[in-house]
PDB file of N, CA and C in Angstrom:
ATOM      1  N   MET A  26      -0.812 -21.937  -9.192  1.00  0.00           N
ATOM      2  CA  MET A  26      -0.105 -21.292 -10.961  1.00  0.00           C
ATOM      3  C   MET A  26      -0.345 -19.989 -10.268  1.00  0.00           C
ATOM      4  N   ALA A  27       0.709 -18.924 -10.166  1.00  0.00           N
ATOM      5  CA  ALA A  27       0.986 -18.259  -9.687  1.00  0.00           C
ATOM      6  C   ALA A  27      -0.080 -16.618 -10.556  1.00  0.00           C
ATOM      7  N   ASP A  28      -0.930 -16.324  -9.550  1.00  0.00           N
ATOM      8  CA  ASP A  28      -1.546 -15.085 -10.395  1.00  0.00           C
ATOM      9  C   ASP A  28      -0.450 -13.905 -11.324  1.00  0.00           C
ATOM     10  N   ALA A  29      -1.256 -13.320 -12.625  1.00  0.00           N
ATOM     11  CA  ALA A  29      -0.497 -12.945 -13.031  1.00  0.00           C
ATOM     12  C   ALA A  29      -0.142 -10.836 -12.494  1.00  0.00           C
ATOM     13  N   PRO A  30       0.970 -10.619 -12.524  1.00  0.00           N
ATOM     14  CA  PRO A  30       1.045  -8.925 -11.967  1.00  0.00           C
ATOM     15  C   PRO A  30       0.468  -8.525 -12.486  1.00  0.00           C
ATOM     16  N   LYS A  31      -0.546  -7.648 -11.524  1.00  0.00           N
ATOM     17  CA  LYS A  31      -1.281  -6.109 -12.322  1.00  0.00           C
ATOM     18  C   LYS A  31      -0.345  -5.451 -12.001  1.00  0.00           C
ATOM     19  N   ASN A  32      -0.818  -4.474 -12.975  1.00  0.00           N
ATOM     20  CA  ASN A  32      -0.096  -3.213 -13.174  1.00  0.00           C
ATOM     21  C   ASN A  32      -1.673  -1.975 -13.512  1.00  0.00           C
ATOM     22  N   ALA A  33      -1.019  -0.760 -13.036  1.00  0.00           N
ATOM     23  CA  ALA A  33      -2.036   0.921 -13.664  1.00  0.00           C
ATOM     24  C   ALA A  33      -1.152   0.750 -14.634  1.00  0.00           C
ATOM     25  N   LYS A  34      -2.126   1.976 -15.207  1.00  0.00           N
ATOM     26  CA  LYS A  34      -1.180   2.631 -16.946  1.00  0.00           C
ATOM     27  C   LYS A  34      -1.335   4.176 -16.305  1.00  0.00           C
ATOM     28  N   LEU A  35      -0.522   4.916 -15.792  1.00  0.00           N
ATOM     29  CA  LEU A  35      -0.754   6.565 -14.992  1.00  0.00           C
ATOM     30  C   LEU A  35      -0.362   6.904 -16.604  1.00  0.00           C
ATOM     31  N   THR A  36      -0.901   7.971 -17.084  1.00  0.00           N
ATOM     32  CA  THR A  36      -0.424   8.807 -18.334  1.00  0.00           C
ATOM     33  C   THR A  36      -0.524  10.360 -18.104  1.00  0.00           C
ATOM     34  N   ILE A  37       0.616  11.433 -18.083  1.00  0.00           N
ATOM     35  CA  ILE A  37       1.275  12.475 -17.946  1.00  0.00           C
ATOM     36  C   ILE A  37       1.330  12.598 -19.763  1.00  0.00           C
ATOM     37  N   GLY A  38       0.188  13.786 -20.389  1.00  0.00           N
ATOM     38  CA  GLY A  38       0.757  13.956 -21.152  1.00  0.00           C
ATOM     39  C   GLY A  38       0.298  13.089 -22.308  1.00  0.00           C
ATOM     40  N   ASP A  39       1.487  13.095 -23.479  1.00  0.00           N
ATOM     41  CA  ASP A  39       1.520  11.883 -24.698  1.00  0.00           C
ATOM     42  C   ASP A  39       2.635  10.891 -23.544  1.00  0.00           C
ATOM     43  N   GLU A  40       2.609  10.656 -22.351  1.00  0.00           N
ATOM     44  CA  GLU A  40       3.837   9.540 -21.964  1.00  0.00           C
ATOM     45  C   GLU A  40       3.062   8.980 -20.974  1.00  0.00           C
ATOM     46  N   SER A  41       2.963   7.458 -20.886  1.00  0.00           N
ATOM     47  CA  SER A  41       2.480   6.309 -19.898  1.00  0.00           C
ATOM     48  C   SER A  41       3.169   5.674 -19.763  1.00  0.00           C
ATOM     49  N   TYR A  42       3.192   5.423 -18.331  1.00  0.00           N
ATOM     50  CA  TYR A  42       4.000   4.627 -16.698  1.00  0.00           C
ATOM     51  C   TYR A  42       3.063   3.549 -16.417  1.00  0.00           C
ATOM     52  N   ASP A  43       3.444   2.655 -16.447  1.00  0.00           N
ATOM     53  CA  ASP A  43       3.056   1.186 -15.796  1.00  0.00           C
ATOM     54  C   ASP A  43       3.453   1.132 -14.153  1.00  0.00           C
ATOM     55  N   LEU A  44       2.493   1.236 -13.139  1.00  0.00           N
ATOM     56  CA  LEU A  44       2.873   1.273 -12.460  1.00  0.00           C
ATOM     57  C   LEU A  44       2.029  -0.447 -11.475  1.00  0.00           C
ATOM     58  N   PRO A  45       3.292  -0.851 -11.021  1.00  0.00           N
ATOM     59  CA  PRO A  45       2.986  -2.131 -10.143  1.00  0.00           C
ATOM     60  C   PRO A  45       1.856  -2.098  -9.131  1.00  0.00           C
ATOM     61  N   ILE A  46       0.875  -2.927  -9.201  1.00  0.00           N
ATOM     62  CA  ILE A  46      -0.423  -3.346  -8.045  1.00  0.00           C
ATOM     63  C   ILE A  46       0.165  -4.638  -7.440  1.00  0.00           C
ATOM     64  N   HIS A  47       0.461  -4.332  -5.999  1.00  0.00           N
ATOM     65  CA  HIS A  47       0.550  -5.152  -5.002  1.00  0.00           C
ATOM     66  C   HIS A  47      -0.506  -5.174  -3.818  1.00  0.00           C
ATOM     67  N   SER A  48      -1.099  -6.880  -4.020  1.00  0.00           N
ATOM     68  CA  SER A  48      -1.767  -7.282  -2.994  1.00  0.00           C
ATOM     69  C   SER A  48      -1.930  -7.723  -1.690  1.00  0.00           C
ATOM     70  N   PRO A  49      -2.288  -6.933  -0.811  1.00  0.00           N
ATOM     71  CA  PRO A  49      -1.936  -7.400   0.296  1.00  0.00           C
ATOM     72  C   PRO A  49      -3.027  -8.337   0.770  1.00  0.00           C
ATOM     73  N   THR A  50      -2.394  -9.051   2.101  1.00  0.00           N
ATOM     74  CA  THR A  50      -3.003 -10.142   2.977  1.00  0.00           C
ATOM     75  C   THR A  50      -4.908  -9.371   3.338  1.00  0.00           C
ATOM     76  N   ALA A  51      -4.561  -8.035   3.812  1.00  0.00           N
ATOM     77  CA  ALA A  51      -5.659  -7.331   4.090  1.00  0.00           C
ATOM     78  C   ALA A  51      -5.727  -5.925   3.886  1.00  0.00           C
ATOM     79  N   GLY A  52      -6.836  -5.800   3.565  1.00  0.00           N
ATOM     80  CA  GLY A  52      -6.707  -4.362   3.263  1.00  0.00           C
ATOM     81  C   GLY A  52      -6.551  -4.000   1.803  1.00  0.00           C
ATOM     82  N   PRO A  53      -6.839  -3.014   1.028  1.00  0.00           N
ATOM     83  CA  PRO A  53      -7.100  -2.612  -0.238  1.00  0.00           C
ATOM     84  C   PRO A  53      -5.410  -2.951  -1.073  1.00  0.00           C
ATOM     85  N   ASP A  54      -5.824  -3.151  -2.294  1.00  0.00           N
ATOM     86  CA  ASP A  54      -4.605  -3.128  -3.474  1.00  0.00           C
ATOM     87  C   ASP A  54      -3.415  -2.255  -2.848  1.00  0.00           C
ATOM     88  N   VAL A  55      -2.708  -1.944  -3.026  1.00  0.00           N
ATOM     89  CA  VAL A  55      -1.853  -0.542  -3.338  1.00  0.00           C
ATOM     90  C   VAL A  55      -0.546  -0.677  -5.131  1.00  0.00           C
ATOM     91  N   LEU A  56      -0.151   0.585  -5.265  1.00  0.00           N
ATOM     92  CA  LEU A  56       0.170   1.065  -6.561  1.00  0.00           C
ATOM     93  C   LEU A  56       1.316   1.472  -5.546  1.00  0.00           C
ATOM     94  N   ASP A  57       2.572   1.143  -6.251  1.00  0.00           N
ATOM     95  CA  ASP A  57       3.891   1.130  -6.280  1.00  0.00           C
ATOM     96  C   ASP A  57       4.539   2.241  -6.893  1.00  0.00           C
ATOM     97  N   ILE A  58       4.926   3.415  -6.454  1.00  0.00           N
ATOM     98  CA  ILE A  58       5.022   4.642  -7.095  1.00  0.00           C
ATOM     99  C   ILE A  58       6.421   4.775  -6.785  1.00  0.00           C
ATOM    100  N   ARG A  59       7.617   3.969  -6.814  1.00  0.00           N
ATOM    101  CA  ARG A  59       9.054   4.197  -5.349  1.00  0.00           C
ATOM    102  C   ARG A  59       9.884   5.229  -6.902  1.00  0.00           C
ATOM    103  N   LYS A  60       9.272   4.095  -8.368  1.00  0.00           N
ATOM    104  CA  LYS A  60       9.737   4.666  -9.389  1.00  0.00           C
ATOM    105  C   LYS A  60       9.412   6.112 -10.432  1.00  0.00           C
ATOM    106  N   LEU A  61       8.332   6.143  -9.724  1.00  0.00           N
ATOM    107  CA  LEU A  61       7.580   7.444 -10.333  1.00  0.00           C
ATOM    108  C   LEU A  61       8.503   8.849 -10.630  1.00  0.00           C
ATOM    109  N   TYR A  62       8.969   8.935  -9.867  1.00  0.00           N
ATOM    110  CA  TYR A  62       9.515  10.172  -9.819  1.00  0.00           C
ATOM    111  C   TYR A  62      11.153   9.877 -10.727  1.00  0.00           C
ATOM    112  N   GLY A  63      11.821   9.012 -10.801  1.00  0.00           N
ATOM    113  CA  GLY A  63      12.720   8.795 -11.766  1.00  0.00           C
ATOM    114  C   GLY A  63      12.333   8.796 -12.829  1.00  0.00           C
ATOM    115  N   GLN A  64      10.917   8.085 -13.624  1.00  0.00           N
ATOM    116  CA  GLN A  64      10.760   7.652 -14.353  1.00  0.00           C
ATOM    117  C   GLN A  64       9.937   9.168 -15.311  1.00  0.00           C
ATOM    118  N   ALA A  65       9.011   9.450 -14.140  1.00  0.00           N
ATOM    119  CA  ALA A  65       8.193  10.476 -14.791  1.00  0.00           C
ATOM    120  C   ALA A  65       8.797  12.183 -14.343  1.00  0.00           C
ATOM    121  N   GLY A  66       9.452  11.897 -13.430  1.00  0.00           N
ATOM    122  CA  GLY A  66       9.722  13.019 -13.329  1.00  0.00           C
ATOM    123  C   GLY A  66       8.880  14.216 -11.958  1.00  0.00           C
ATOM    124  N   VAL A  67       8.130  13.028 -11.707  1.00  0.00           N
ATOM    125  CA  VAL A  67       6.630  14.320 -10.552  1.00  0.00           C
ATOM    126  C   VAL A  67       7.194  13.433  -9.448  1.00  0.00           C
ATOM    127  N   PHE A  68       5.789  13.951  -8.388  1.00  0.00           N
ATOM    128  CA  PHE A  68       5.523  13.267  -7.150  1.00  0.00           C
ATOM    129  C   PHE A  68       4.897  13.006  -6.889  1.00  0.00           C
ATOM    130  N   THR A  69       4.087  12.499  -5.623  1.00  0.00           N
ATOM    131  CA  THR A  69       2.763  12.774  -5.200  1.00  0.00           C
ATOM    132  C   THR A  69       2.131  13.379  -4.549  1.00  0.00           C
ATOM    133  N   TYR A  70       1.379  14.031  -4.353  1.00  0.00           N
ATOM    134  CA  TYR A  70       0.452  14.865  -3.379  1.00  0.00           C
ATOM    135  C   TYR A  70      -0.001  13.560  -2.668  1.00  0.00           C
ATOM    136  N   ASP A  71      -0.244  14.090  -1.198  1.00  0.00           N
ATOM    137  CA  ASP A  71      -1.046  13.671  -0.394  1.00  0.00           C
ATOM    138  C   ASP A  71      -1.392  13.594   0.758  1.00  0.00           C
ATOM    139  N   PRO A  72      -1.807  15.024   1.066  1.00  0.00           N
ATOM    140  CA  PRO A  72      -1.817  15.618   2.672  1.00  0.00           C
ATOM    141  C   PRO A  72      -2.334  14.859   3.649  1.00  0.00           C
ATOM    142  N   GLY A  73      -1.800  14.828   4.474  1.00  0.00           N
ATOM    143  CA  GLY A  73      -2.382  13.958   5.555  1.00  0.00           C
ATOM    144  C   GLY A  73      -1.932  12.672   5.787  1.00  0.00           C
ATOM    145  N   PHE A  74      -1.030  12.198   4.486  1.00  0.00           N
ATOM    146  CA  PHE A  74      -0.929  10.604   4.096  1.00  0.00           C
ATOM    147  C   PHE A  74      -1.973   9.377   4.741  1.00  0.00           C
ATOM    148  N   THR A  75      -3.412  10.649   3.701  1.00  0.00           N
ATOM    149  CA  THR A  75      -4.582   9.805   4.171  1.00  0.00           C
ATOM    150  C   THR A  75      -4.390   8.549   2.601  1.00  0.00           C
ATOM    151  N   SER A  76      -4.353   8.522   1.840  1.00  0.00           N
ATOM    152  CA  SER A  76      -4.148   7.287   1.124  1.00  0.00           C
ATOM    153  C   SER A  76      -2.252   7.134   0.928  1.00  0.00           C
ATOM    154  N   THR A  77      -1.528   6.953   1.884  1.00  0.00           N
ATOM    155  CA  THR A  77      -0.428   6.128   1.454  1.00  0.00           C
ATOM    156  C   THR A  77      -0.040   5.413   2.560  1.00  0.00           C
ATOM    157  N   ALA A  78       0.801   4.808   2.319  1.00  0.00           N
ATOM    158  CA  ALA A  78       1.887   3.739   3.318  1.00  0.00           C
ATOM    159  C   ALA A  78       2.904   4.112   3.188  1.00  0.00           C
ATOM    160  N   SER A  79       3.122   3.910   4.481  1.00  0.00           N
ATOM    161  CA  SER A  79       4.638   4.536   4.850  1.00  0.00           C
ATOM    162  C   SER A  79       5.799   3.320   5.014  1.00  0.00           C
ATOM    163  N   CYS A  80       4.744   2.174   5.206  1.00  0.00           N
ATOM    164  CA  CYS A  80       5.447   1.024   4.801  1.00  0.00           C
ATOM    165  C   CYS A  80       5.678  -0.642   4.686  1.00  0.00           C
ATOM    166  N   ASP A  81       5.305  -1.539   4.856  1.00  0.00           N
ATOM    167  CA  ASP A  81       5.756  -2.469   4.170  1.00  0.00           C
ATOM    168  C   ASP A  81       5.417  -3.462   5.890  1.00  0.00           C
ATOM    169  N   SER A  82       4.479  -4.164   5.680  1.00  0.00           N
ATOM    170  CA  SER A  82       4.399  -5.405   6.692  1.00  0.00           C
ATOM    171  C   SER A  82       4.002  -6.006   6.472  1.00  0.00           C
ATOM    172  N   THR A  83       4.703  -7.428   7.126  1.00  0.00           N
ATOM    173  CA  THR A  83       4.292  -8.738   6.605  1.00  0.00           C
ATOM    174  C   THR A  83       3.494  -9.220   8.186  1.00  0.00           C
ATOM    175  N   ILE A  84       3.494  -8.596   9.105  1.00  0.00           N
ATOM    176  CA  ILE A  84       2.886  -9.424  10.206  1.00  0.00           C
ATOM    177  C   ILE A  84       1.560  -8.715  11.045  1.00  0.00           C
ATOM    178  N   THR A  85       1.619  -7.118  10.976  1.00  0.00           N
ATOM    179  CA  THR A  85       0.848  -6.037  10.954  1.00  0.00           C
ATOM    180  C   THR A  85      -0.451  -5.417   9.700  1.00  0.00           C
ATOM    181  N   PHE A  86      -1.522  -4.992  10.207  1.00  0.00           N
ATOM    182  CA  PHE A  86      -2.286  -4.428   9.517  1.00  0.00           C
ATOM    183  C   PHE A  86      -2.571  -3.364  10.417  1.00  0.00           C
ATOM    184  N   ILE A  87      -3.642  -1.555   9.849  1.00  0.00           N
ATOM    185  CA  ILE A  87      -3.371  -0.695  10.276  1.00  0.00           C
ATOM    186  C   ILE A  87      -4.771   0.021   9.188  1.00  0.00           C
ATOM    187  N   ASP A  88      -5.863   0.075   9.927  1.00  0.00           N
ATOM    188  CA  ASP A  88      -6.494   0.878   9.374  1.00  0.00           C
ATOM    189  C   ASP A  88      -7.306   2.230  10.100  1.00  0.00           C
ATOM    190  N   GLY A  89      -6.419   2.993  10.741  1.00  0.00           N
ATOM    191  CA  GLY A  89      -7.186   3.974  11.053  1.00  0.00           C
ATOM    192  C   GLY A  89      -8.411   4.269  10.923  1.00  0.00           C
ATOM    193  N   GLY A  90      -9.413   4.483  10.211  1.00  0.00           N
ATOM    194  CA  GLY A  90     -10.154   5.300  10.037  1.00  0.00           C
ATOM    195  C   GLY A  90     -11.259   4.651  10.422  1.00  0.00           C
ATOM    196  N   GLU A  91     -10.917   3.345  10.658  1.00  0.00           N
ATOM    197  CA  GLU A  91     -12.329   1.709  11.025  1.00  0.00           C
ATOM    198  C   GLU A  91     -11.629   1.631  12.388  1.00  0.00           C
ATOM    199  N   GLY A  92     -10.371   2.174  13.140  1.00  0.00           N
ATOM    200  CA  GLY A  92      -9.836   1.500  14.164  1.00  0.00           C
ATOM    201  C   GLY A  92      -9.320   0.456  14.362  1.00  0.00           C
ATOM    202  N   VAL A  93      -9.004  -0.197  13.474  1.00  0.00           N
ATOM    203  CA  VAL A  93      -8.226  -1.821  13.264  1.00  0.00           C
ATOM    204  C   VAL A  93      -7.088  -1.680  13.458  1.00  0.00           C
ATOM    205  N   LEU A  94      -6.286  -2.663  13.855  1.00  0.00           N
ATOM    206  CA  LEU A  94      -5.265  -2.954  14.220  1.00  0.00           C
ATOM    207  C   LEU A  94      -4.886  -4.638  14.579  1.00  0.00           C
ATOM    208  N   LEU A  95      -3.823  -4.754  13.837  1.00  0.00           N
ATOM    209  CA  LEU A  95      -4.169  -5.935  14.177  1.00  0.00           C
ATOM    210  C   LEU A  95      -2.613  -6.400  13.890  1.00  0.00           C
ATOM    211  N   HIS A  96      -2.088  -7.696  14.673  1.00  0.00           N
ATOM    212  CA  HIS A  96      -1.287  -8.164  14.825  1.00  0.00           C
ATOM    213  C   HIS A  96      -0.685  -9.697  14.213  1.00  0.00           C
ATOM    214  N   ARG A  97      -0.451  -9.951  13.411  1.00  0.00           N
ATOM    215  CA  ARG A  97      -0.565 -11.704  12.952  1.00  0.00           C
ATOM    216  C   ARG A  97      -1.919 -12.078  12.773  1.00  0.00           C
ATOM    217  N   GLY A  98      -2.814 -11.305  12.449  1.00  0.00           N
ATOM    218  CA  GLY A  98      -3.978 -11.662  12.474  1.00  0.00           C
ATOM    219  C   GLY A  98      -5.103 -10.968  13.850  1.00  0.00           C
ATOM    220  N   TYR A  99      -4.824 -11.126  14.599  1.00  0.00           N
ATOM    221  CA  TYR A  99      -5.439 -10.887  16.188  1.00  0.00           C
ATOM    222  C   TYR A  99      -5.459  -9.163  16.477  1.00  0.00           C
ATOM    223  N   PRO A 100      -6.819  -8.798  17.038  1.00  0.00           N
ATOM    224  CA  PRO A 100      -6.579  -7.982  16.846  1.00  0.00           C
ATOM    225  C   PRO A 100      -6.158  -7.167  18.858  1.00  0.00           C
ATOM    226  N   ILE A 101      -5.168  -6.435  18.069  1.00  0.00           N
ATOM    227  CA  ILE A 101      -4.686  -5.621  19.483  1.00  0.00           C
ATOM    228  C   ILE A 101      -5.276  -5.442  20.844  1.00  0.00           C
ATOM    229  N   ASN A 102      -6.383  -5.732  21.153  1.00  0.00           N
ATOM    230  CA  ASN A 102      -6.664  -5.316  22.576  1.00  0.00           C
ATOM    231  C   ASN A 102      -7.351  -6.735  22.646  1.00  0.00           C
ATOM    232  N   GLN A 103      -7.252  -7.819  21.688  1.00  0.00           N
ATOM    233  CA  GLN A 103      -7.423  -8.980  22.492  1.00  0.00           C
ATOM    234  C   GLN A 103      -6.102  -9.316  22.985  1.00  0.00           C
ATOM    235  N   LEU A 104      -4.816  -8.848  22.414  1.00  0.00           N
ATOM    236  CA  LEU A 104      -3.538  -9.442  22.563  1.00  0.00           C
ATOM    237  C   LEU A 104      -3.145  -9.048  24.156  1.00  0.00           C
ATOM    238  N   ALA A 105      -3.797  -7.408  24.211  1.00  0.00           N
ATOM    239  CA  ALA A 105      -3.263  -6.741  25.017  1.00  0.00           C
ATOM    240  C   ALA A 105      -3.813  -7.289  26.431  1.00  0.00           C
ATOM    241  N   GLU A 106      -5.161  -7.937  26.213  1.00  0.00           N
ATOM    242  CA  GLU A 106      -6.117  -8.380  27.229  1.00  0.00           C
ATOM    243  C   GLU A 106      -5.273  -9.441  27.609  1.00  0.00           C
ATOM    244  N   LYS A 107      -4.811 -10.035  27.339  1.00  0.00           N
ATOM    245  CA  LYS A 107      -4.474 -11.956  27.086  1.00  0.00           C
ATOM    246  C   LYS A 107      -2.930 -11.751  27.495  1.00  0.00           C
ATOM    247  N   SER A 108      -1.968 -10.890  27.804  1.00  0.00           N
ATOM    248  CA  SER A 108      -0.795 -10.480  28.335  1.00  0.00           C
ATOM    249  C   SER A 108      -0.412 -10.831  29.701  1.00  0.00           C
TER     250      SER A 108
END
């Protein structure tokens, strides 16, 4: 049985908005804010993109703060040494 979809609720003033939560194979869950501007008329602010994913990848995982770069689950330095 598939897991039930997860959502977060954002309240701005008297209005509430449901935001989908996606769970990747590695790393923390993410909030899907694609419809936020269309529904609520607001943008998010994340200077330096420190908490923002800029793309969706099914084969790579990056955690710059921890120095982790995986390709298909393998550390990139291991792949470079073996190529």
